[in-house]
Structure formats: C-alpha cells, structure tokens
Short mmCIF file of C-alpha atoms in Angstrom, two decimals:
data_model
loop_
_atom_site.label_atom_id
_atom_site.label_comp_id
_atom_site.label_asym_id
_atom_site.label_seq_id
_atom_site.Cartn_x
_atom_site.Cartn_y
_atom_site.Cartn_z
CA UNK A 27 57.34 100.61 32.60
CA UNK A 28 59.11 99.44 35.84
CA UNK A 29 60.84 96.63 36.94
CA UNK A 30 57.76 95.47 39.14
CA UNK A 31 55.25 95.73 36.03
CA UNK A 32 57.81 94.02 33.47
CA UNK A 33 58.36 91.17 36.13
CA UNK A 34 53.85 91.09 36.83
CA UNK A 35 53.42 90.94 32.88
CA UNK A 36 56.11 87.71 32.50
CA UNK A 37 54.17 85.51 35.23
CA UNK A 38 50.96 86.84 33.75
CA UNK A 39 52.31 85.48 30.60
CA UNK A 40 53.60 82.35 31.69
CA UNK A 41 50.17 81.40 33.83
CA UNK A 42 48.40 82.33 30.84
CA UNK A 43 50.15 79.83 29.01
CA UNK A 44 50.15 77.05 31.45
CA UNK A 45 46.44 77.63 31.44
CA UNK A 46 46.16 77.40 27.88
CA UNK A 47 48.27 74.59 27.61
CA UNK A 48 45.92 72.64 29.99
CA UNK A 49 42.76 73.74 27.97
CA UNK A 50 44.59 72.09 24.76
CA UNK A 51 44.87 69.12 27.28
CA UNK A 52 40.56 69.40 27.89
CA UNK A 53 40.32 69.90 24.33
CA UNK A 54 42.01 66.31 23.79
CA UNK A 55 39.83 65.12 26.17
CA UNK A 56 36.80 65.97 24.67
CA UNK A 57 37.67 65.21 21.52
CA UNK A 58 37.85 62.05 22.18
CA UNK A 59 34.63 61.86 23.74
CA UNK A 60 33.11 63.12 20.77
CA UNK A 61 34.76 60.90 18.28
CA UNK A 62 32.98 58.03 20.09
CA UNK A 63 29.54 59.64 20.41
CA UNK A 64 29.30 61.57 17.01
CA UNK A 65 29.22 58.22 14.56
CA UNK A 66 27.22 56.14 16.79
CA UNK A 67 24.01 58.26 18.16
CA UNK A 68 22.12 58.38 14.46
CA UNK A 69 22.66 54.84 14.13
CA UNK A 70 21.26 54.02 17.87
CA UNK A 71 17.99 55.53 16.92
CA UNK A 72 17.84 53.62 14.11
CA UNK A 73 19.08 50.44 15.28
CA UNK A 74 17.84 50.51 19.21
CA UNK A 75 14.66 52.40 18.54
CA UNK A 76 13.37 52.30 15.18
CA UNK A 77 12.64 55.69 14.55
CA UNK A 78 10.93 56.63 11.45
CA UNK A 79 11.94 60.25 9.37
CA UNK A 80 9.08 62.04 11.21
CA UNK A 81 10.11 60.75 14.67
CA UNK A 82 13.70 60.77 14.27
CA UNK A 83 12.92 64.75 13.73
CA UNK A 84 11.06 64.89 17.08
CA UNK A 85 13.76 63.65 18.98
CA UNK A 86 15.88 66.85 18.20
CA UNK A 87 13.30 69.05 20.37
CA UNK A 88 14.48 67.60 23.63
CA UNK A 89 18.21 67.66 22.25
CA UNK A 90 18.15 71.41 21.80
CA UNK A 91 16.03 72.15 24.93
CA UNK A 92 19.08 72.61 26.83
CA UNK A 93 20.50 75.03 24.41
CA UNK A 94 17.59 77.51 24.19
CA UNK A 95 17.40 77.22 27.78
CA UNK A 96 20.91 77.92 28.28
CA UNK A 97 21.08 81.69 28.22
CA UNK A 98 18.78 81.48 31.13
CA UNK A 99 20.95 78.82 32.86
CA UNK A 100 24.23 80.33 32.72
CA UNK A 101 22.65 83.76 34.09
CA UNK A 102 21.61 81.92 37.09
CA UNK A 103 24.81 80.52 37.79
CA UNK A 104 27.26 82.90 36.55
CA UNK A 105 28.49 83.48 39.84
CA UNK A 106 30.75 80.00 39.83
CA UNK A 107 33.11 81.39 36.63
CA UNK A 108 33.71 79.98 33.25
CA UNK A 109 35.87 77.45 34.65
CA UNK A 110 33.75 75.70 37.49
CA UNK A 111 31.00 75.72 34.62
CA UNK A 112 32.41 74.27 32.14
CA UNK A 113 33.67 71.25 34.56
CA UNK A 114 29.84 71.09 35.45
CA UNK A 115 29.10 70.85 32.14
CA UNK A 116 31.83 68.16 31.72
CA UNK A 117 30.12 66.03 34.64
CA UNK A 118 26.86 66.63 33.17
CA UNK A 119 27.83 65.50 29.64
CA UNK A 120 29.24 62.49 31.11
CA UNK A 121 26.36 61.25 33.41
CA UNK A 122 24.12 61.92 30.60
CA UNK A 123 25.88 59.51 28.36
CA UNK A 124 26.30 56.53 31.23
CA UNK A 125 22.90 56.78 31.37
CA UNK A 126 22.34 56.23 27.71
CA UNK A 127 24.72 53.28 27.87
CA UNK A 128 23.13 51.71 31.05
CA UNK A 129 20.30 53.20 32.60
CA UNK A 130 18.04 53.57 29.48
CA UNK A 131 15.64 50.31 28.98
CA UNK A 132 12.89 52.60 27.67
CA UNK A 133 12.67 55.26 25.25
CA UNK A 134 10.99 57.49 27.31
CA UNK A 135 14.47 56.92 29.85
CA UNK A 136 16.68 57.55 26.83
CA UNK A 137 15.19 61.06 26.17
CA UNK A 138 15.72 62.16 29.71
CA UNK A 139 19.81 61.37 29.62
CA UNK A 140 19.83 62.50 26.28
CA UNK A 141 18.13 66.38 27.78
CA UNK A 142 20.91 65.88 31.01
CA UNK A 143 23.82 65.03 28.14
CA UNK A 144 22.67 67.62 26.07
CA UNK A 145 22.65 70.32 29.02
CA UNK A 146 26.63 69.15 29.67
CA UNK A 147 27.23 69.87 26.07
CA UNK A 148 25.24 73.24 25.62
CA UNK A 149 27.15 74.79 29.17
CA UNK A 150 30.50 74.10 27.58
CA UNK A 151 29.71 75.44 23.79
CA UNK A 152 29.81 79.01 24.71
CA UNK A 153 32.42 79.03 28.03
CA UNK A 154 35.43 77.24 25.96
CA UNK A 155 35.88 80.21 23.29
CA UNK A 156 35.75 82.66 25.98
CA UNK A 157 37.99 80.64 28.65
CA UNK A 158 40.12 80.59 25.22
CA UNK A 159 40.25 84.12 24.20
CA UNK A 160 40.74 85.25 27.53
CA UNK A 161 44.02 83.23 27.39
CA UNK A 162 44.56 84.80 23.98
CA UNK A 163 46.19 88.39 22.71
CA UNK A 164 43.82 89.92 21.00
CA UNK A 165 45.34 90.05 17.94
CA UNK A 166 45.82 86.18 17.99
CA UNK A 167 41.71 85.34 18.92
CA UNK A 168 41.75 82.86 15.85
CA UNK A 169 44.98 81.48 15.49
CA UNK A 170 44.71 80.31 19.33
CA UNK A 171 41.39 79.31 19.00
CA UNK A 172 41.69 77.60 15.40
CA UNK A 173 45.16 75.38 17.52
CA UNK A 174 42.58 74.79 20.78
CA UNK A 175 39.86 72.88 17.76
CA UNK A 176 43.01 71.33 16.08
CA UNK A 177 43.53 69.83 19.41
CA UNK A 178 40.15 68.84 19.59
CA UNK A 179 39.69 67.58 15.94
CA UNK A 180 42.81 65.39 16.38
CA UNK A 181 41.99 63.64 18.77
CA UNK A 182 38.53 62.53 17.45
CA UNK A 183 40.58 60.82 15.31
CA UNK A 184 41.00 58.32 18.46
CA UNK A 185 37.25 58.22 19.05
CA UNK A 186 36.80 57.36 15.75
CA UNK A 187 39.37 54.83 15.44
CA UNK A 188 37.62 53.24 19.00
CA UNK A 189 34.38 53.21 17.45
CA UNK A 190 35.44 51.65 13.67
CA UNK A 191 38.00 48.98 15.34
CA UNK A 192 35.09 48.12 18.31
CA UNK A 193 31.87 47.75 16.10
CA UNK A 194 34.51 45.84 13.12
CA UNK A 195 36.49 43.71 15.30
CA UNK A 196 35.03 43.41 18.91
CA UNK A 197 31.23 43.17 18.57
CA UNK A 198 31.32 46.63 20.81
CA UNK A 199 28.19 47.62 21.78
CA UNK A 200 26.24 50.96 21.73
CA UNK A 201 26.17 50.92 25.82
CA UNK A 202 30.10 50.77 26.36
CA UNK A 203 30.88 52.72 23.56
CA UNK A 204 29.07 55.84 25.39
CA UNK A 205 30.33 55.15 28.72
CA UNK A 206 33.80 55.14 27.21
CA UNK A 207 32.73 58.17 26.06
CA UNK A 208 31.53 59.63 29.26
CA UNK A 209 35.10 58.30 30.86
CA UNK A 210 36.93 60.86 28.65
CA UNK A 211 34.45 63.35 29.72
CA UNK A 212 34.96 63.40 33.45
CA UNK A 213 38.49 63.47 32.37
CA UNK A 214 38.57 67.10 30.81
CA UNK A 215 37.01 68.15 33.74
CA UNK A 216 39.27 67.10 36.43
CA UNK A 217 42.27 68.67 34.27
CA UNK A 218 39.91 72.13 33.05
CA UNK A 219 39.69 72.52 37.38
CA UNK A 220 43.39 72.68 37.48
CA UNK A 221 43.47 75.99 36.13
CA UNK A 222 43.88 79.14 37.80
CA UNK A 223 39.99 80.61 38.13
CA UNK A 224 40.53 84.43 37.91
CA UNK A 225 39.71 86.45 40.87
CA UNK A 226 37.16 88.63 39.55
CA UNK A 227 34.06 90.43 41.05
CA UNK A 228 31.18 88.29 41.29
CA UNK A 229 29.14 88.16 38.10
CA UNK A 230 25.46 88.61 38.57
CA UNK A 231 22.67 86.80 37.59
CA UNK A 232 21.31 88.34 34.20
CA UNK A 233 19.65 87.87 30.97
CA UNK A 234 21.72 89.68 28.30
CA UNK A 235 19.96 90.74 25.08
CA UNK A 236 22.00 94.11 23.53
CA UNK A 237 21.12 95.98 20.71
CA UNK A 238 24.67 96.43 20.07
CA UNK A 239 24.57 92.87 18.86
CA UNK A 240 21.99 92.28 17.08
CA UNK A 241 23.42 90.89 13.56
CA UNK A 242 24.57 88.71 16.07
CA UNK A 243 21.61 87.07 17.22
CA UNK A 244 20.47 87.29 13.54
CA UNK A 245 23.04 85.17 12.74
CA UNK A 246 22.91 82.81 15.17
CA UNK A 247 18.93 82.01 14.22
CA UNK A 248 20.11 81.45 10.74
CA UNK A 249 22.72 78.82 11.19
CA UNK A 250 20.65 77.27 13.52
CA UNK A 251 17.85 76.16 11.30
CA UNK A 252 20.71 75.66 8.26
CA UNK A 253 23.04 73.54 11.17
CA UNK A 254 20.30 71.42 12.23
CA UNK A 255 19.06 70.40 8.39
CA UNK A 256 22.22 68.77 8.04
CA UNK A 257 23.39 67.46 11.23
CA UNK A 258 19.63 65.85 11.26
CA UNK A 259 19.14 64.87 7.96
CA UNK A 260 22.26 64.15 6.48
CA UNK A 261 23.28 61.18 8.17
CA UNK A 262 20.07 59.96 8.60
CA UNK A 263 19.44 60.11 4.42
CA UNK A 264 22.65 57.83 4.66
CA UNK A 265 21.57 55.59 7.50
CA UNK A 266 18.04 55.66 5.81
CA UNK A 267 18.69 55.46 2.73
CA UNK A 268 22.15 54.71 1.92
CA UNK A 269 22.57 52.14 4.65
CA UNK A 270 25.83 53.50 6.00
CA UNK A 271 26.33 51.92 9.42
CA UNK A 272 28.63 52.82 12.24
CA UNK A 273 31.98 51.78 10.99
CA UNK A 274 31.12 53.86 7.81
CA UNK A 275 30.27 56.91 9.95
CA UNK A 276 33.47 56.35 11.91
CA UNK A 277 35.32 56.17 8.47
CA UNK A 278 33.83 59.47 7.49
CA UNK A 279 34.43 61.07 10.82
CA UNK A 280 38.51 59.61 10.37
CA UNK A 281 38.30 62.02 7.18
CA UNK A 282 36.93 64.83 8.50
CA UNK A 283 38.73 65.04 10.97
CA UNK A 284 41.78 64.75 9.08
CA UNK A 285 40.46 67.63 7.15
CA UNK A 286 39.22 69.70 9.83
CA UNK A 287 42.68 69.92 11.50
CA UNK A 288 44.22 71.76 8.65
CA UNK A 289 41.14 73.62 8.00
CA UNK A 290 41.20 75.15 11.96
CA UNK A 291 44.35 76.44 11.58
CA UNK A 292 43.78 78.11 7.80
CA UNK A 293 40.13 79.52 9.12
CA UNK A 294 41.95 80.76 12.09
CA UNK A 295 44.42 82.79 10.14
CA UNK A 296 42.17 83.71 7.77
CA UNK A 297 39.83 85.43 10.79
CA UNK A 298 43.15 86.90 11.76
CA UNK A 299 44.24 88.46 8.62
CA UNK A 300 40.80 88.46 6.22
CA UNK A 301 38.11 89.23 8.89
CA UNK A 302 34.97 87.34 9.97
CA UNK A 303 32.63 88.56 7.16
CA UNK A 304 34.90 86.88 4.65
CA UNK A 305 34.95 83.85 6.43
CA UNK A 306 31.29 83.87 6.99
CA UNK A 307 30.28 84.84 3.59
CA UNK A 308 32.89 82.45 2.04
CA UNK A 309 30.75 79.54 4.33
CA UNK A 310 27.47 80.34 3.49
CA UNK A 311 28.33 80.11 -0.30
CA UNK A 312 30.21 76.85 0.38
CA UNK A 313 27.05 75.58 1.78
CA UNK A 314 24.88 76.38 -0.40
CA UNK A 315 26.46 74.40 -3.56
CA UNK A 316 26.61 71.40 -0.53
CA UNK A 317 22.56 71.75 -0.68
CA UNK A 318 23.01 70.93 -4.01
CA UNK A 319 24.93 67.53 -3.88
CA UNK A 320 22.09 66.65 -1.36
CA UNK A 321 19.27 67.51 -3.08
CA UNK A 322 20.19 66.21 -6.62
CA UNK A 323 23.41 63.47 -7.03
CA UNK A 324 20.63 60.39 -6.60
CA UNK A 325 18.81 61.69 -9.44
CA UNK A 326 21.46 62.47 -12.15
CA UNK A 327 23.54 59.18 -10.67
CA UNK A 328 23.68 55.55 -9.98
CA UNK A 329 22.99 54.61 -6.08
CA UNK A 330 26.99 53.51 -5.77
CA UNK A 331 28.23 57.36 -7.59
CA UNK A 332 25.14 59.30 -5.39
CA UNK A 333 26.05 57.58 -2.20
CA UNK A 334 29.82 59.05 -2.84
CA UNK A 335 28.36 62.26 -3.70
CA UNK A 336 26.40 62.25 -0.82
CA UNK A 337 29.08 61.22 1.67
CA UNK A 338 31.79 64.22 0.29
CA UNK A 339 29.18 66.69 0.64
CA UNK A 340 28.32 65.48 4.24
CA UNK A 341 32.61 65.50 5.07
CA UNK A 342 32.81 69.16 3.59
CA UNK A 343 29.47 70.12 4.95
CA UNK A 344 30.80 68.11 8.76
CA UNK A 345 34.63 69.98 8.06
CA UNK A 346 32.56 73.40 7.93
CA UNK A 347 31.67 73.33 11.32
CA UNK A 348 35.14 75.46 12.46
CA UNK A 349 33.92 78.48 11.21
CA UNK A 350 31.73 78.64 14.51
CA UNK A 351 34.32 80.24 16.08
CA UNK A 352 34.33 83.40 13.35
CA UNK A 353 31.03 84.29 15.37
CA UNK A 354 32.81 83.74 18.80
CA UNK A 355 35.61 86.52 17.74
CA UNK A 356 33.07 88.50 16.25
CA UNK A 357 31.56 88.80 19.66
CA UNK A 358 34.56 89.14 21.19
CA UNK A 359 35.93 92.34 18.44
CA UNK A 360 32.03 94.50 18.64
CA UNK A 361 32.21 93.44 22.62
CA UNK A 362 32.19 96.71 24.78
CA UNK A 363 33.69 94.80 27.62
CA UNK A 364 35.12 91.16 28.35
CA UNK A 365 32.30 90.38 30.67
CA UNK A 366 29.94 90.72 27.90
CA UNK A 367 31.54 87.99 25.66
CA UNK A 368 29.91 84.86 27.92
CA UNK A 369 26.20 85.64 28.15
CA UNK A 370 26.05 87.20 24.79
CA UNK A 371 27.65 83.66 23.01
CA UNK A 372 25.15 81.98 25.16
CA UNK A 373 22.29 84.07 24.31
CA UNK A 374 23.19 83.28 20.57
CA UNK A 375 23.51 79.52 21.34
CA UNK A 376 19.73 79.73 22.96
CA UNK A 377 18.80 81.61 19.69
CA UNK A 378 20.07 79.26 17.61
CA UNK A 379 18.60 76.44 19.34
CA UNK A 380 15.33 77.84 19.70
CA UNK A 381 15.27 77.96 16.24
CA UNK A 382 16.98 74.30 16.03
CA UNK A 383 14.24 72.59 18.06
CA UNK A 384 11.70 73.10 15.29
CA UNK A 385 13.58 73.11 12.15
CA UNK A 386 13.94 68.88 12.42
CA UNK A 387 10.38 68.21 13.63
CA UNK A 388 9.15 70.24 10.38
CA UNK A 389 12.22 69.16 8.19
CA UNK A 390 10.31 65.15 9.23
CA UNK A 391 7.08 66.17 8.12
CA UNK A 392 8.46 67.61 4.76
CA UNK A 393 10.12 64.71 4.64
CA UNK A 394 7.10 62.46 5.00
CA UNK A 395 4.77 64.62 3.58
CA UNK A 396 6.28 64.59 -0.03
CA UNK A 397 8.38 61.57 0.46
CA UNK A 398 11.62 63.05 -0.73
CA UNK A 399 14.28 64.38 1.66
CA UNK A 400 15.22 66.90 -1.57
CA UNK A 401 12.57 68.83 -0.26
CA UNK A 402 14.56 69.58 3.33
CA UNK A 403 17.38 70.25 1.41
CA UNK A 404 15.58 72.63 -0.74
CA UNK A 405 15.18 74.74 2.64
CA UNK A 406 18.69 74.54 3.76
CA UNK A 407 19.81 75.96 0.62
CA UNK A 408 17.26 78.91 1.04
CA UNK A 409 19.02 79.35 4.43
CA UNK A 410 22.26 79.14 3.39
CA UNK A 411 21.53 82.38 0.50
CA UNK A 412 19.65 84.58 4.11
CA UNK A 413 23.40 83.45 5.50
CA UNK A 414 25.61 84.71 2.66
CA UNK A 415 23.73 88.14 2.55
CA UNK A 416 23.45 88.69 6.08
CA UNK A 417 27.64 88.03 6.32
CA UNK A 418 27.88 90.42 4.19
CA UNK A 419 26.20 93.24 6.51
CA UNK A 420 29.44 92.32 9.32
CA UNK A 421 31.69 95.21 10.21
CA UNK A 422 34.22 95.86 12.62
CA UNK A 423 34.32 99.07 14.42
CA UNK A 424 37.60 100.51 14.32
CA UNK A 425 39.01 100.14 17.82
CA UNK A 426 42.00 99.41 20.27
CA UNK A 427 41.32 95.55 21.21
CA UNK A 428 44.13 95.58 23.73
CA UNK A 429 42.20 97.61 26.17
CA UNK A 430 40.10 94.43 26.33
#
C-alpha cells in the first residue's frame, strides 16, 4: 500500500466518522421526538376520540399503509440517496404530527396526518440501519448500530420526562405535545443533510423481491403480526382496562428506556460475537413467556398485582424492540452487494406491514367477539413459537464481508 492510498483510507476514515457522529446527533433528535409521541397517541384515541377495542384496531390499517406501501415508494425515488430520504422522511414525520396537534378537528382529518406521519416514519425505518452500516466496518455492524439506538433510547428519556412533567404539572395538552414533537423532527433533518451524500451511480427505480432472501421476508411477516399484537393491544388493555393514563405511560417509557440503553449495546455485541439466529431465537422465546403474563396475571391475581404484571411484561416486551436491528445485519451479512441492503429492508418493512394492517382489525374483533383480550394474546404467543423455529433455520454463508 502507498503513501497516496494510506493518506485516501485516513480521510475516508475520519469523514466516516464525522458522518457517524452526526447520525448519533439525528438519532438524539429523534429520540426525542419519539419519547413525546410514543406515551401519548393510545391515550389520544381514547381520550379525544373514544374509540372502542374494535375501532381502536381499525385505526392501525391506515397507520401501516405507508409501510406496505413503502417498498414501492422508495423504488420510485431511490434516485435522491439514503440521505435526502431520510430528511424527507424527517419533514414528513413532522408535518404529519403538526397536523395532529392543530389541523385535526375531525376524525376523518386525524387519519389523514396520521397516513402523512406514518409515511415520515416508515421512509426512515429502513434508510437509518443502512446510512449506519455503511458508516460501519463490517465486523462492527452491531456494536455501531446497538451505540446509534443507545443514542436514540437516551434521549427518549427527555421526551418522556416532557410528556410526564407537562400532563403532571402544566395541564399540557395533546396538540403541543405533538408539535413539540414535530419541532425535534425537522431538527434531525436539517443536521442528517449535513452529511456528506456519497457520489454513487444513480440508483434505479425497482421493486426488489430475491430469492436469496427469502427467510428474510418470512421473518419479517412473522414479527409483523406478533409486533403489532402488542404495540396495539398492550397499552390499550392498560388504558382500557387498567386505566393507566399518560403520565403512567411516560413513567413506563422512563424505564424502558433506561433498560433499552444497556440492552442496545449487549444485543449489539451479542450479534457481533453470538450471531443473529441466537439473538433471534433467544427473542422469540422471551416473547413467548411475555404472552403469558398477558394472557393470564388478571386471573391468578388481584387487579393492583395483575396491573404490575401487566406493566413489566409490556417494559420487557417495549425493551425487546432492539433486536430489530439483528434482521438489518442479517441483510446486510447474506447481501450480495451493498446496494441490495436498502430495498431489500424496505421490502421486509412492506411485508411486515402488510401483514400488520390486518392483524389489529382482527385482533378487535377477537377482542369483541369473546370479550377477553386473552384471546389476542393467545395468537401472539402462537406467533412468537412460528418465530423461535423459523430463527432457528438462519445461517450465515461463510464469506469475506470486507469486500462489501
């Protein structure tokens, strides 16, 4: 190696870092964001809108739109780079939530800024683990992207903290509390369109679907339908039933967060050093003993032990939610090139929410059907055990990552 390559390679290394020192910076950003949105929205159904169990259900089929629609959406505008997207999706997120705040006097005006929030969220899922790993060595995928959701997770200890103090000691309202919300939004973008945008052939517009990841897309159908059971359902059973309100959920987010933090870092390593089918398997297990604090603590216990009960299984269930990004190295390991990583994570996400737009509107009518929200529970858990085996069935191909 010459003098010329070793001195390229150092300001590769040190734009690399500046770059991924700046995404840390959107991650804060966001994190906030969702602090403040995550322990209010169940409760502004409820409270604003009155939904019942079957309706409350319904509403998740314009929520996930976006995200079955996004393989679709990202194809057609590939051509602007992870970067520019996931600023777009940034904007997006946060005009969706102003409009919650202040431009929704009907219902029917509260769905559509949900679907334009929702879009802003489902454009960034997939782009920030591959704007991540691209900033990554190879052999450091999870421990770079476990410290990018530790980032994250931190600061939604803020958003939580906004949303306990507001609703407890200022009489804040639903409306500012998602415009603050969207304010911390349009701030990750401005900083995620300071860094460099690589200057790489133009990607085309294309639908990806590839045999060579199929266990994959299996994968990403499952979670889905286990995911939305419990991100759904599981506050609502506490809203519902419980009577949790928002401080409570804030309270609960303060812990998981709390938790999560450590747990991004030790699920990153553990990626690193174990390998994503332990992970995986290790998290479909984990979830289904969770089903069973759902389905059966209010029937061996008093309401003041089951609510407890209920409200650890929904912080471990809530903590879980890092292991996401064992699928995103997956991808990235079984990839046969870099450019595939982006549109297949997005044609998962569209998988999984295909699959998630349905799960809650029939997880409502089970629920009002048989009067027991066991019975949704009952399904998760025979989700979970499709989860554990399928985990099992990962493998990595023995190969040189660094050419990637």
């Amino acid at each position: 190696m010459n003098i010329r390559s070793i001195t390229l390679d150092i300001k590769s290394r040190l734009k690399s870092d500046r770059d991924f020192k700046l995404l840390l910076l959107v991650s804060t950003f966001t994190g906030v964001a969702s602090g403040i949105y995550t322990p209010i929205f169940a409760n502004y159904l409820s409270v604003v809108y009155h939904l019942n169990e079957t309706q409350r259900g319904m509403v998740e089929f314009p929520r996930e739109l976006p995200g079955a629609t996004i393989m679709l959406v990202l194809s057609l505008v590939a051509f602007l780079g992870d970067i520019r997207l996931a600023a777009l999706g940034m904007v997006a997120a946060s005009l969706g939530l102003v409009g919650m705040g202040l431009l929704a006097p009907t219902f029917g005006l509260m769905i559509l800024w949900l679907v334009v929030y929702s879009y802003g969220q489902h454009v960034v899922m997939p782009l920030m683990p591959s704007i991540g790993m691209s900033l990554s060595d190879p052999k450091e995928y999870g421990k770079r992207l476990g410290l990018y959701s530790a980032y994250g997770l931190f600061a939604t200890l803020f958003g939580y903290a906004v949303v306990g103090l507001g609703f407890l000691f200022f009489h804040m309202s639903y409306d500012v509390a998602f415009v603050i919300a969207a304010v911390f939004y349009m701030f990750a973008a401005i900083i995620i369109l300071k860094m460099d945008k690589p200057k790489t052939k133009k990607k085309k517009a294309r639908l990806f679907l590839h045999k060579r990841y199929t266990l994959y897309y299996i994968l990403s159908m499952t979670n889905g339908g286990r995911k939305q059971v419990f991100l759904t359902f599981a506050p609502w059973v506490l809203i519902t039933v419980f009577d949790l309100g928002p401080i409570w959920f804030s309270i609960l987010g303060f812990i998981i967060a709390i938790i999560s933090i450590a747990t991004r870092t030790i699920v990153g390593k553990a990626i690193d050093k174990l390998g994503e089918r332990f992970v995986l398997s290790v998290e479909a297990a984990t979830l289904f003993i969770i089903c069973f604090g759902y389905m059966f603590s209010s029937n061996f216990f008093s309401k003041g032990v089951a609510v407890i009960i209920m409200c650890a299984c929904y912080v471990i269930d809530s903590s879980m939610s890092v292991v996401e990004m064992a699928r995103s190295t997956y991808v990235r390991k079984i990839s046969v090139s870099p450019e595939d990583v982006t549109p297949t994570l997005s044609a998962g996400l569209s998988i999984d929410h295909i699959v998630a737009m349905s799960i809650p509107i029939l997880g409502g009518l089970l629920w009002t059907v048989t009067g027991s929200y066991q019975a949704v529970f009952a399904v998760a858990a025979g989700i979970a055990i499709l989860n554990f085996f399928l985990s099992t069935q990962i493998k990595i191909p023995k190969m040189d990552h660094d050419e990637k």
